[in-house]
Amino acid sequence: MGGGPSKAMKKLDKKGWLHKHIILLGIVFAALYWLLQSAMKAFILYEDSFARELCPSSTEELWLRTLVVTLLLMFATFVQVIITRLNRAEEALRRAREDFVAILTHDLKGPLSSIMAYTQLIISPKAGGISAEKISFARSVLFSSEEMMGMIQNMANVSRIEGGFAVELHREPFPLKALIDEMEKNYEPLAEQSGLSLEFLCPGDVVVDGDRVKLRQVFHNLLSNALRYTPRGGQISVKVSADNGRADVEVGDTGKGIPRREQKGIFNKYSQVKGDRRSTGLGLFIVKSFLESHGAEITLESDEGRGTKFFFSLPMACGEGGRDGPERNGQ
């Protein structure tokens, strides 16, 4: 999948053609009107009642019709000017937003990367002489830094999607268990501090065909939400099973749940549970976009006070290490 403009943007461009050429269409309409009138005069010669109704019967009526057509053309010109200005303003706003997001992500990634690198050095066994408690603190700093990096990446991804560009995938076969184990290792310290238990289950022979970086972001966004909304004593789970050439994934928690009236729009951009201000509302939008680019659909089951479960399935790779499945999901 390339990074060119999406089909939706091409459709908008076709609609924009009408706005840009509305004066030309108005002139063509006026010309057709006068040609029709002349043809009726030539062939019907005012003998038919229908012709007498359509053709001007006096000079005053002819001037009146000419005035009406002129006013219509003037109105069409005015509308075109307004639409053109609005389109230019929208384009300028879009470019300003893209420039702002690009500068923001670039300027924030630098210091965050340094924080993460030095924190990883502190956690490393090679550091030595650091107490377990301080290492635990360092893990919290690293996790928070990674979460912030994820938010920055979410903003960059949303900006690209809004710009009409398809999600760019770098697909490759890889064992899903390796990614699941990585997520469990990253979330274990935070879950322990929050008084939560983790249950991550994935068969070792499940090899999926997908973009490892994008899917890591999918799991990160889902698990971050689970950690954020699950009270102490709760559980967060990731369960994977293989069926008919696809890896079925369930990410669940025993948190506060999502009210039924808000579940329909939970994957929309900037969507937040009513009264919640702890997230940007971009995480689930990114999850849905990334999974759709893999040909997968995400669904959820949730009850207030009983937790939430998200479900999706990924195409499995064919050949060594994977079970038989559809080749690249038809792509």
mmCIF file of C-alpha atoms in Angstrom:
data_model
loop_
_atom_site.group_PDB
_atom_site.id
_atom_site.type_symbol
_atom_site.label_atom_id
_atom_site.label_comp_id
_atom_site.label_asym_id
_atom_site.label_seq_id
_atom_site.Cartn_x
_atom_site.Cartn_y
_atom_site.Cartn_z
ATOM 1 C CA MET A 1 0.000 0.000 0.000
ATOM 2 C CA GLY A 2 1.430 3.316 -1.007
ATOM 3 C CA GLY A 3 1.194 6.733 0.603
ATOM 4 C CA GLY A 4 -0.644 8.522 -2.238
ATOM 5 C CA PRO A 5 -3.961 10.343 -1.896
ATOM 6 C CA SER A 6 -6.879 8.113 -0.964
ATOM 7 C CA LYS A 7 -9.955 7.413 -3.120
ATOM 8 C CA ALA A 8 -11.990 9.753 -0.894
ATOM 9 C CA MET A 9 -9.655 12.649 -1.687
ATOM 10 C CA LYS A 10 -9.883 11.904 -5.435
ATOM 11 C CA LYS A 11 -13.674 12.049 -5.199
ATOM 12 C CA LEU A 12 -13.447 15.398 -3.439
ATOM 13 C CA ASP A 13 -11.173 16.658 -6.216
ATOM 14 C CA LYS A 14 -13.789 15.683 -8.811
ATOM 15 C CA LYS A 15 -16.443 17.589 -6.866
ATOM 16 C CA GLY A 16 -14.108 20.569 -6.651
ATOM 17 C CA TRP A 17 -14.054 20.709 -10.470
ATOM 18 C CA LEU A 18 -17.713 21.757 -10.458
ATOM 19 C CA HIS A 19 -17.004 24.611 -8.063
ATOM 20 C CA LYS A 20 -14.065 25.896 -10.120
ATOM 21 C CA HIS A 21 -15.994 25.886 -13.423
ATOM 22 C CA ILE A 22 -19.395 27.096 -12.285
ATOM 23 C CA ILE A 23 -19.152 30.305 -14.397
ATOM 24 C CA LEU A 24 -18.356 28.253 -17.495
ATOM 25 C CA LEU A 25 -21.348 26.033 -16.781
ATOM 26 C CA GLY A 26 -23.510 29.123 -16.364
ATOM 27 C CA ILE A 27 -22.408 30.499 -19.739
ATOM 28 C CA VAL A 28 -23.078 27.127 -21.372
ATOM 29 C CA PHE A 29 -26.513 27.085 -19.779
ATOM 30 C CA ALA A 30 -27.267 30.576 -21.114
ATOM 31 C CA ALA A 31 -26.044 29.637 -24.603
ATOM 32 C CA LEU A 32 -28.200 26.517 -24.619
ATOM 33 C CA TYR A 33 -31.160 28.606 -23.528
ATOM 34 C CA TRP A 34 -30.791 31.024 -26.438
ATOM 35 C CA LEU A 35 -30.131 28.197 -28.915
ATOM 36 C CA LEU A 36 -33.292 26.432 -27.777
ATOM 37 C CA GLN A 37 -35.273 29.623 -28.108
ATOM 38 C CA SER A 38 -33.919 30.266 -31.624
ATOM 39 C CA ALA A 39 -34.661 26.695 -32.683
ATOM 40 C CA MET A 40 -38.212 26.994 -31.479
ATOM 41 C CA LYS A 41 -38.620 30.245 -33.366
ATOM 42 C CA ALA A 42 -37.220 28.691 -36.565
ATOM 43 C CA PHE A 43 -39.142 25.406 -36.529
ATOM 44 C CA ILE A 44 -42.353 26.185 -34.717
ATOM 45 C CA LEU A 45 -42.751 29.840 -35.848
ATOM 46 C CA TYR A 46 -44.997 30.808 -32.940
ATOM 47 C CA GLU A 47 -47.860 28.689 -34.300
ATOM 48 C CA ASP A 48 -47.942 26.298 -31.373
ATOM 49 C CA SER A 49 -49.232 27.358 -27.940
ATOM 50 C CA PHE A 50 -46.246 25.702 -26.222
ATOM 51 C CA ALA A 51 -43.886 27.806 -28.347
ATOM 52 C CA ARG A 52 -45.760 30.968 -27.493
ATOM 53 C CA GLU A 53 -45.378 30.200 -23.784
ATOM 54 C CA LEU A 54 -41.621 29.609 -23.957
ATOM 55 C CA CYS A 55 -40.562 32.250 -26.494
ATOM 56 C CA PRO A 56 -40.740 35.922 -25.506
ATOM 57 C CA SER A 57 -43.769 37.593 -27.025
ATOM 58 C CA SER A 58 -42.416 41.132 -26.624
ATOM 59 C CA THR A 59 -39.195 43.099 -26.299
ATOM 60 C CA GLU A 60 -39.937 43.736 -22.615
ATOM 61 C CA GLU A 61 -40.214 40.006 -21.923
ATOM 62 C CA LEU A 62 -36.966 39.350 -23.806
ATOM 63 C CA TRP A 63 -35.119 41.954 -21.704
ATOM 64 C CA LEU A 64 -36.667 40.531 -18.542
ATOM 65 C CA ARG A 65 -35.417 37.045 -19.375
ATOM 66 C CA THR A 66 -31.998 38.433 -20.238
ATOM 67 C CA LEU A 67 -31.916 40.206 -16.874
ATOM 68 C CA VAL A 68 -32.823 36.988 -15.055
ATOM 69 C CA VAL A 69 -30.052 35.032 -16.800
ATOM 70 C CA THR A 70 -27.566 37.846 -16.069
ATOM 71 C CA LEU A 71 -28.519 37.866 -12.384
ATOM 72 C CA LEU A 72 -28.140 34.088 -12.241
ATOM 73 C CA LEU A 73 -24.651 34.359 -13.747
ATOM 74 C CA MET A 74 -23.734 37.115 -11.269
ATOM 75 C CA PHE A 75 -24.967 34.956 -8.388
ATOM 76 C CA ALA A 76 -23.028 31.969 -9.743
ATOM 77 C CA THR A 77 -19.891 34.132 -9.917
ATOM 78 C CA PHE A 78 -20.400 35.313 -6.335
ATOM 79 C CA VAL A 79 -20.869 31.731 -5.121
ATOM 80 C CA GLN A 80 -17.741 30.630 -6.977
ATOM 81 C CA VAL A 81 -15.681 33.393 -5.361
ATOM 82 C CA ILE A 82 -16.919 32.417 -1.897
ATOM 83 C CA ILE A 83 -16.261 28.710 -2.504
ATOM 84 C CA THR A 84 -12.792 29.423 -3.882
ATOM 85 C CA ARG A 85 -11.905 31.515 -0.826
ATOM 86 C CA LEU A 86 -13.238 28.849 1.528
ATOM 87 C CA ASN A 87 -11.248 26.149 -0.280
ATOM 88 C CA ARG A 88 -8.084 28.248 -0.046
ATOM 89 C CA ALA A 89 -8.669 28.930 3.647
ATOM 90 C CA GLU A 90 -9.281 25.226 4.297
ATOM 91 C CA GLU A 91 -6.110 24.292 2.427
ATOM 92 C CA ALA A 92 -4.093 26.911 4.337
ATOM 93 C CA LEU A 93 -5.498 25.613 7.641
ATOM 94 C CA ARG A 94 -4.680 22.020 6.688
ATOM 95 C CA ARG A 95 -1.105 22.922 5.779
ATOM 96 C CA ALA A 96 -0.674 24.947 8.973
ATOM 97 C CA ARG A 97 -1.945 22.007 11.027
ATOM 98 C CA GLU A 98 0.372 19.580 9.251
ATOM 99 C CA ASP A 99 3.351 21.915 9.747
ATOM 100 C CA PHE A 100 2.481 22.348 13.433
ATOM 101 C CA VAL A 101 2.178 18.602 14.015
ATOM 102 C CA ALA A 102 5.427 17.943 12.115
ATOM 103 C CA ILE A 103 7.324 20.533 14.176
ATOM 104 C CA LEU A 104 5.730 19.329 17.419
ATOM 105 C CA THR A 105 6.516 15.672 16.826
ATOM 106 C CA HIS A 106 10.068 16.438 15.705
ATOM 107 C CA ASP A 107 10.848 18.721 18.659
ATOM 108 C CA LEU A 108 9.335 16.378 21.247
ATOM 109 C CA LYS A 109 10.809 13.147 19.924
ATOM 110 C CA GLY A 110 14.394 14.355 20.443
ATOM 111 C CA PRO A 111 14.346 14.938 24.209
ATOM 112 C CA LEU A 112 12.002 12.004 24.788
ATOM 113 C CA SER A 113 14.372 9.665 22.975
ATOM 114 C CA SER A 114 17.205 10.851 25.221
ATOM 115 C CA ILE A 115 15.112 10.294 28.357
ATOM 116 C CA MET A 116 14.233 6.788 27.210
ATOM 117 C CA ALA A 117 17.835 5.931 26.290
ATOM 118 C CA TYR A 118 19.285 7.039 29.638
ATOM 119 C CA THR A 119 16.471 5.346 31.553
ATOM 120 C CA GLN A 120 17.180 2.088 29.738
ATOM 121 C CA LEU A 121 20.833 2.418 30.789
ATOM 122 C CA ILE A 122 19.747 2.782 34.433
ATOM 123 C CA ILE A 123 17.562 -0.323 34.177
ATOM 124 C CA SER A 124 20.286 -2.328 32.440
ATOM 125 C CA PRO A 125 22.032 -4.921 34.652
ATOM 126 C CA LYS A 126 25.351 -3.428 33.512
ATOM 127 C CA ALA A 127 24.629 -0.260 35.492
ATOM 128 C CA GLY A 128 25.125 -2.012 38.858
ATOM 129 C CA GLY A 129 24.836 -0.521 42.322
ATOM 130 C CA ILE A 130 21.208 0.590 41.852
ATOM 131 C CA SER A 131 18.547 -0.559 44.291
ATOM 132 C CA ALA A 132 15.508 -2.514 43.136
ATOM 133 C CA GLU A 133 13.254 0.335 44.237
ATOM 134 C CA LYS A 134 15.095 2.868 42.047
ATOM 135 C CA ILE A 135 15.039 0.470 39.116
ATOM 136 C CA SER A 136 11.288 0.196 39.585
ATOM 137 C CA PHE A 137 11.031 3.987 39.494
ATOM 138 C CA ALA A 138 13.145 4.043 36.348
ATOM 139 C CA ARG A 139 10.813 1.508 34.720
ATOM 140 C CA SER A 140 7.884 3.827 35.484
ATOM 141 C CA VAL A 141 9.735 6.742 33.875
ATOM 142 C CA LEU A 142 10.503 4.602 30.818
ATOM 143 C CA PHE A 143 6.907 3.443 30.495
ATOM 144 C CA SER A 144 5.541 6.990 30.803
ATOM 145 C CA SER A 145 8.048 8.154 28.194
ATOM 146 C CA GLU A 146 6.975 5.372 25.849
ATOM 147 C CA GLU A 147 3.329 6.287 26.419
ATOM 148 C CA MET A 148 4.058 9.926 25.587
ATOM 149 C CA MET A 149 5.980 8.826 22.486
ATOM 150 C CA GLY A 150 2.897 6.827 21.509
ATOM 151 C CA MET A 151 0.703 9.922 21.873
ATOM 152 C CA ILE A 152 3.089 11.910 19.681
ATOM 153 C CA GLN A 153 3.034 9.153 17.092
ATOM 154 C CA ASN A 154 -0.777 9.104 17.263
ATOM 155 C CA MET A 155 -0.892 12.817 16.408
ATOM 156 C CA ALA A 156 1.452 12.296 13.466
ATOM 157 C CA ASN A 157 -0.596 9.342 12.209
ATOM 158 C CA VAL A 158 -3.908 11.218 12.529
ATOM 159 C CA SER A 159 -2.446 14.180 10.638
ATOM 160 C CA ARG A 160 -1.389 11.866 7.822
ATOM 161 C CA ILE A 161 -4.765 10.111 7.677
ATOM 162 C CA GLU A 162 -6.601 13.458 7.675
ATOM 163 C CA GLY A 163 -4.362 14.559 4.817
ATOM 164 C CA GLY A 164 -5.973 11.851 2.685
ATOM 165 C CA PHE A 165 -3.002 9.472 2.639
ATOM 166 C CA ALA A 166 -3.497 5.752 3.009
ATOM 167 C CA VAL A 167 -1.816 4.017 5.932
ATOM 168 C CA GLU A 168 1.566 2.796 4.702
ATOM 169 C CA LEU A 169 2.290 -0.813 5.635
ATOM 170 C CA HIS A 170 5.578 -2.696 5.711
ATOM 171 C CA ARG A 171 4.255 -6.217 5.910
ATOM 172 C CA GLU A 172 6.339 -9.214 6.889
ATOM 173 C CA PRO A 173 5.703 -12.581 8.545
ATOM 174 C CA PHE A 174 6.597 -12.563 12.243
ATOM 175 C CA PRO A 175 5.652 -14.605 15.344
ATOM 176 C CA LEU A 176 2.873 -12.810 17.180
ATOM 177 C CA LYS A 177 3.988 -14.330 20.494
ATOM 178 C CA ALA A 178 7.234 -12.312 20.332
ATOM 179 C CA LEU A 179 5.226 -9.091 20.169
ATOM 180 C CA ILE A 180 2.829 -10.247 22.913
ATOM 181 C CA ASP A 181 5.753 -11.173 25.181
ATOM 182 C CA GLU A 182 7.338 -7.774 24.553
ATOM 183 C CA MET A 183 4.113 -6.000 25.554
ATOM 184 C CA GLU A 184 3.796 -8.146 28.698
ATOM 185 C CA LYS A 185 7.371 -7.332 29.707
ATOM 186 C CA ASN A 186 6.751 -3.590 29.204
ATOM 187 C CA TYR A 187 3.446 -3.522 31.097
ATOM 188 C CA GLU A 188 4.324 -5.866 33.954
ATOM 189 C CA PRO A 189 6.046 -3.242 36.177
ATOM 190 C CA LEU A 190 3.213 -0.732 35.749
ATOM 191 C CA ALA A 191 0.556 -3.369 36.342
ATOM 192 C CA GLU A 192 2.337 -4.454 39.525
ATOM 193 C CA GLN A 193 2.473 -0.875 40.819
ATOM 194 C CA SER A 194 -1.212 -0.388 40.007
ATOM 195 C CA GLY A 195 -2.200 -3.612 41.761
ATOM 196 C CA LEU A 196 -3.314 -5.333 38.536
ATOM 197 C CA SER A 197 -2.704 -8.836 37.257
ATOM 198 C CA LEU A 198 -1.795 -9.692 33.674
ATOM 199 C CA GLU A 199 -2.819 -12.732 31.622
ATOM 200 C CA PHE A 200 -1.131 -12.878 28.217
ATOM 201 C CA LEU A 201 -1.707 -16.107 26.234
ATOM 202 C CA CYS A 202 -0.479 -16.730 22.698
ATOM 203 C CA PRO A 203 0.534 -19.975 20.949
ATOM 204 C CA GLY A 204 4.147 -19.979 19.841
ATOM 205 C CA ASP A 205 3.367 -21.175 16.300
ATOM 206 C CA VAL A 206 1.109 -18.245 15.312
ATOM 207 C CA VAL A 207 2.931 -16.313 12.601
ATOM 208 C CA VAL A 208 1.006 -13.316 11.281
ATOM 209 C CA ASP A 209 1.468 -11.328 8.096
ATOM 210 C CA GLY A 210 1.483 -7.655 9.049
ATOM 211 C CA ASP A 211 3.329 -4.494 9.929
ATOM 212 C CA ARG A 212 5.077 -5.159 13.244
ATOM 213 C CA VAL A 213 5.394 -1.448 14.158
ATOM 214 C CA LYS A 214 1.749 -0.657 13.409
ATOM 215 C CA LEU A 215 0.515 -3.707 15.323
ATOM 216 C CA ARG A 216 2.734 -2.803 18.281
ATOM 217 C CA GLN A 217 0.970 0.584 18.312
ATOM 218 C CA VAL A 218 -2.408 -1.193 18.212
ATOM 219 C CA PHE A 219 -1.602 -3.303 21.290
ATOM 220 C CA HIS A 220 0.006 -0.353 23.057
ATOM 221 C CA ASN A 221 -3.084 1.832 22.608
ATOM 222 C CA LEU A 222 -5.467 -0.898 23.755
ATOM 223 C CA LEU A 223 -3.359 -1.865 26.778
ATOM 224 C CA SER A 224 -2.772 1.774 27.774
ATOM 225 C CA ASN A 225 -6.532 2.293 27.921
ATOM 226 C CA ALA A 226 -6.982 -0.920 29.911
ATOM 227 C CA LEU A 227 -4.319 0.146 32.419
ATOM 228 C CA ARG A 228 -5.807 3.631 32.698
ATOM 229 C CA TYR A 229 -9.387 2.532 33.404
ATOM 230 C CA THR A 230 -8.942 -0.659 35.453
ATOM 231 C CA PRO A 231 -9.034 -0.169 39.236
ATOM 232 C CA ARG A 232 -6.651 -1.832 41.679
ATOM 233 C CA GLY A 233 -7.283 -5.562 42.024
ATOM 234 C CA GLY A 234 -8.437 -5.903 38.416
ATOM 235 C CA GLN A 235 -7.038 -7.900 35.519
ATOM 236 C CA ILE A 236 -5.823 -7.120 31.991
ATOM 237 C CA SER A 237 -5.682 -9.938 29.455
ATOM 238 C CA VAL A 238 -4.522 -10.640 25.922
ATOM 239 C CA LYS A 239 -5.619 -13.953 24.415
ATOM 240 C CA VAL A 240 -4.734 -15.222 20.949
ATOM 241 C CA SER A 241 -6.087 -18.296 19.173
ATOM 242 C CA ALA A 242 -5.697 -19.545 15.584
ATOM 243 C CA ASP A 243 -8.651 -20.453 13.382
ATOM 244 C CA ASN A 244 -9.049 -20.848 9.590
ATOM 245 C CA GLY A 245 -5.832 -19.094 8.703
ATOM 246 C CA ARG A 246 -6.411 -16.109 10.985
ATOM 247 C CA ALA A 247 -5.178 -15.181 14.461
ATOM 248 C CA ASP A 248 -8.136 -14.187 16.648
ATOM 249 C CA VAL A 249 -7.128 -11.650 19.289
ATOM 250 C CA GLU A 250 -8.988 -10.613 22.433
ATOM 251 C CA VAL A 251 -7.770 -7.713 24.588
ATOM 252 C CA GLY A 252 -9.807 -7.349 27.755
ATOM 253 C CA ASP A 253 -9.928 -5.746 31.187
ATOM 254 C CA THR A 254 -12.137 -5.714 34.266
ATOM 255 C CA GLY A 255 -12.328 -1.913 34.405
ATOM 256 C CA LYS A 256 -15.136 0.635 34.518
ATOM 257 C CA GLY A 257 -16.517 -0.320 31.088
ATOM 258 C CA ILE A 258 -17.990 1.866 28.371
ATOM 259 C CA PRO A 259 -21.628 3.021 28.592
ATOM 260 C CA ARG A 260 -23.750 1.398 25.879
ATOM 261 C CA ARG A 261 -24.892 4.762 24.484
ATOM 262 C CA GLU A 262 -21.264 5.751 23.855
ATOM 263 C CA GLN A 263 -19.993 2.498 22.341
ATOM 264 C CA LYS A 264 -21.110 3.274 18.785
ATOM 265 C CA GLY A 265 -18.818 6.285 18.390
ATOM 266 C CA ILE A 266 -15.930 5.126 20.587
ATOM 267 C CA PHE A 267 -13.653 4.605 17.543
ATOM 268 C CA ASN A 268 -14.280 8.104 16.197
ATOM 269 C CA LYS A 269 -11.528 10.694 16.321
ATOM 270 C CA TYR A 270 -11.365 12.638 19.623
ATOM 271 C CA SER A 271 -14.046 10.384 21.094
ATOM 272 C CA GLN A 272 -13.982 10.221 24.892
ATOM 273 C CA VAL A 273 -16.183 8.606 27.492
ATOM 274 C CA LYS A 274 -18.384 11.313 28.993
ATOM 275 C CA GLY A 275 -16.666 13.051 31.902
ATOM 276 C CA ASP A 276 -13.250 11.569 31.070
ATOM 277 C CA ARG A 277 -10.334 13.906 30.322
ATOM 278 C CA ARG A 278 -7.468 11.460 30.747
ATOM 279 C CA SER A 279 -6.905 10.749 27.048
ATOM 280 C CA THR A 280 -6.643 12.566 23.724
ATOM 281 C CA GLY A 281 -9.388 10.467 22.132
ATOM 282 C CA LEU A 282 -7.023 9.412 19.326
ATOM 283 C CA GLY A 283 -5.911 5.970 20.516
ATOM 284 C CA LEU A 284 -8.896 3.904 19.389
ATOM 285 C CA PHE A 285 -9.196 5.899 16.154
ATOM 286 C CA ILE A 286 -5.608 4.894 15.323
ATOM 287 C CA VAL A 287 -6.305 1.287 16.340
ATOM 288 C CA LYS A 288 -9.272 1.094 13.967
ATOM 289 C CA SER A 289 -7.351 2.747 11.094
ATOM 290 C CA PHE A 290 -4.315 0.462 11.463
ATOM 291 C CA LEU A 291 -6.408 -2.699 11.718
ATOM 292 C CA GLU A 292 -8.533 -1.736 8.711
ATOM 293 C CA SER A 293 -5.332 -1.292 6.719
ATOM 294 C CA HIS A 294 -4.596 -4.948 7.583
ATOM 295 C CA GLY A 295 -8.050 -5.980 6.388
ATOM 296 C CA ALA A 296 -9.243 -6.500 9.968
ATOM 297 C CA GLU A 297 -12.329 -5.213 11.763
ATOM 298 C CA ILE A 298 -12.370 -4.439 15.479
ATOM 299 C CA THR A 299 -15.426 -4.925 17.663
ATOM 300 C CA LEU A 300 -16.064 -4.607 21.388
ATOM 301 C CA GLU A 301 -18.178 -5.953 24.225
ATOM 302 C CA SER A 302 -18.530 -3.813 27.315
ATOM 303 C CA ASP A 303 -20.727 -3.472 30.389
ATOM 304 C CA GLU A 304 -20.470 -0.641 32.880
ATOM 305 C CA GLY A 305 -18.625 -1.805 35.979
ATOM 306 C CA ARG A 306 -17.687 -5.161 34.426
ATOM 307 C CA GLY A 307 -14.960 -4.248 31.945
ATOM 308 C CA THR A 308 -14.373 -4.164 28.206
ATOM 309 C CA LYS A 309 -13.181 -6.651 25.602
ATOM 310 C CA PHE A 310 -11.908 -5.787 22.120
ATOM 311 C CA PHE A 311 -11.864 -8.408 19.348
ATOM 312 C CA PHE A 312 -10.074 -8.514 15.999
ATOM 313 C CA SER A 313 -8.357 -11.082 13.773
ATOM 314 C CA LEU A 314 -5.145 -10.856 11.750
ATOM 315 C CA PRO A 315 -4.136 -12.803 8.634
ATOM 316 C CA MET A 316 -1.639 -15.561 9.310
ATOM 317 C CA ALA A 317 1.401 -16.077 7.116
ATOM 318 C CA CYS A 318 1.804 -19.137 4.924
ATOM 319 C CA GLY A 319 4.822 -21.372 4.955
ATOM 320 C CA GLU A 320 7.439 -21.947 7.617
ATOM 321 C CA GLY A 321 6.412 -21.146 11.154
ATOM 322 C CA GLY A 322 2.764 -20.439 10.324
ATOM 323 C CA ARG A 323 -0.363 -22.421 9.705
ATOM 324 C CA ASP A 324 -2.022 -22.528 6.331
ATOM 325 C CA GLY A 325 -4.018 -19.391 5.652
ATOM 326 C CA PRO A 326 -5.055 -16.992 2.881
ATOM 327 C CA GLU A 327 -2.072 -15.543 1.112
ATOM 328 C CA ARG A 328 -1.611 -11.969 2.356
ATOM 329 C CA ASN A 329 -5.334 -11.709 3.000
ATOM 330 C CA GLY A 330 -6.037 -11.176 -0.663
ATOM 331 C CA GLN A 331 -3.658 -8.227 -0.928
#
